[in-house]
mmCIF file of C-alpha atoms in Angstrom:
data_model
loop_
_atom_site.group_PDB
_atom_site.id
_atom_site.type_symbol
_atom_site.label_atom_id
_atom_site.label_comp_id
_atom_site.label_asym_id
_atom_site.label_seq_id
_atom_site.Cartn_x
_atom_site.Cartn_y
_atom_site.Cartn_z
ATOM 1 C CA UNK B 779 93.294 68.791 114.620
ATOM 2 C CA UNK B 780 93.230 66.417 111.680
ATOM 3 C CA UNK B 781 96.406 67.772 110.087
ATOM 4 C CA UNK B 782 100.056 66.988 110.543
ATOM 5 C CA UNK B 783 101.163 69.745 112.934
ATOM 6 C CA UNK B 784 104.042 70.773 110.686
ATOM 7 C CA UNK B 785 101.541 71.874 108.007
ATOM 8 C CA UNK B 786 99.280 74.102 110.097
ATOM 9 C CA UNK B 787 98.668 77.561 108.681
ATOM 10 C CA UNK B 788 96.321 80.116 110.198
ATOM 11 C CA UNK B 789 94.978 83.055 108.220
ATOM 12 C CA UNK B 790 93.582 86.134 109.932
ATOM 13 C CA UNK B 791 91.503 88.484 107.801
ATOM 14 C CA UNK B 792 90.821 92.142 108.376
ATOM 15 C CA UNK B 793 88.030 93.877 106.498
ATOM 16 C CA UNK B 794 90.018 96.765 105.067
ATOM 17 C CA UNK B 795 93.629 97.291 103.986
ATOM 18 C CA UNK B 796 93.853 100.319 106.270
ATOM 19 C CA UNK B 797 92.793 98.239 109.275
ATOM 20 C CA UNK B 798 95.559 95.724 108.645
ATOM 21 C CA UNK B 799 98.118 98.481 108.115
ATOM 22 C CA UNK B 800 97.168 100.088 111.421
ATOM 23 C CA UNK B 801 97.276 96.709 113.201
ATOM 24 C CA UNK B 802 100.782 96.111 111.843
ATOM 25 C CA UNK B 803 101.965 99.601 112.814
ATOM 26 C CA UNK B 804 100.673 99.126 116.364
ATOM 27 C CA UNK B 805 102.043 95.529 116.521
ATOM 28 C CA UNK B 806 98.545 94.195 117.110
ATOM 29 C CA UNK B 807 99.385 91.510 114.551
ATOM 30 C CA UNK B 808 102.289 90.454 116.777
ATOM 31 C CA UNK B 809 99.911 90.209 119.731
ATOM 32 C CA UNK B 810 97.553 88.056 117.649
ATOM 33 C CA UNK B 811 100.391 85.721 116.639
ATOM 34 C CA UNK B 812 101.535 85.358 120.244
ATOM 35 C CA UNK B 813 97.995 84.704 121.492
ATOM 36 C CA UNK B 814 97.374 82.081 118.812
ATOM 37 C CA UNK B 815 100.606 80.254 119.643
ATOM 38 C CA UNK B 816 99.837 80.358 123.381
ATOM 39 C CA UNK B 817 96.353 78.943 122.725
ATOM 40 C CA UNK B 818 97.792 76.155 120.579
ATOM 41 C CA UNK B 819 100.265 75.169 123.321
ATOM 42 C CA UNK B 820 97.519 75.322 125.953
ATOM 43 C CA UNK B 821 95.402 72.914 123.916
ATOM 44 C CA UNK B 822 98.135 70.358 123.303
ATOM 45 C CA UNK B 823 99.765 71.451 120.050
ATOM 46 C CA UNK B 824 103.368 70.184 119.944
ATOM 47 C CA UNK B 825 105.410 72.887 121.668
ATOM 48 C CA UNK B 826 108.479 72.453 119.481
ATOM 49 C CA UNK B 827 106.378 73.136 116.363
ATOM 50 C CA UNK B 828 104.454 76.114 117.723
ATOM 51 C CA UNK B 829 107.006 78.734 116.601
ATOM 52 C CA UNK B 830 106.849 77.453 113.025
ATOM 53 C CA UNK B 831 103.070 77.750 112.673
ATOM 54 C CA UNK B 832 102.331 80.138 109.836
ATOM 55 C CA UNK B 833 100.093 82.953 111.072
ATOM 56 C CA UNK B 834 99.347 85.155 108.096
ATOM 57 C CA UNK B 835 97.322 88.324 107.682
ATOM 58 C CA UNK B 836 95.322 89.594 104.723
ATOM 59 C CA UNK B 837 92.231 91.664 104.063
ATOM 60 C CA UNK B 838 88.882 91.133 102.450
ATOM 61 C CA UNK B 839 89.723 94.070 100.182
ATOM 62 C CA UNK B 840 92.782 92.162 98.931
ATOM 63 C CA UNK B 841 90.706 89.038 98.249
ATOM 64 C CA UNK B 842 88.127 91.125 96.400
ATOM 65 C CA UNK B 843 90.809 92.843 94.297
ATOM 66 C CA UNK B 844 92.911 89.789 93.546
ATOM 67 C CA UNK B 845 90.360 86.995 93.201
ATOM 68 C CA UNK B 846 86.959 88.624 92.882
ATOM 69 C CA UNK B 847 86.121 87.665 96.456
ATOM 70 C CA UNK B 848 86.947 83.967 96.045
ATOM 71 C CA UNK B 849 88.682 83.002 99.296
ATOM 72 C CA UNK B 850 89.301 79.449 98.101
ATOM 73 C CA UNK B 851 91.413 80.653 95.191
ATOM 74 C CA UNK B 852 93.126 83.223 97.386
ATOM 75 C CA UNK B 853 94.192 80.617 99.937
ATOM 76 C CA UNK B 854 95.430 77.932 97.574
#
C-alpha cells in the first residue's frame, strides 16, 4: 500500500449533505466501514490494525462551502 498501516485513512464522499445524513440515519455508513475493513483484511492488511483504520465521511457540498471545492486543502 505504500504507507505504514497505522497511518491509513480512508475518506468517503457523498455528493450532498442530505445524502450523508440519510446514510448515517440508516447506518449505511456503518455498513461501508465494515465492508472496507473486511476488504482490507481479505487483501492482507494487518488484522490487528484494521479496527483502527480511520474511515471518515464528508460531502462535496461541505468541501465546496469550506474550501471552495479544493479537496487537497480539505483533506490536509
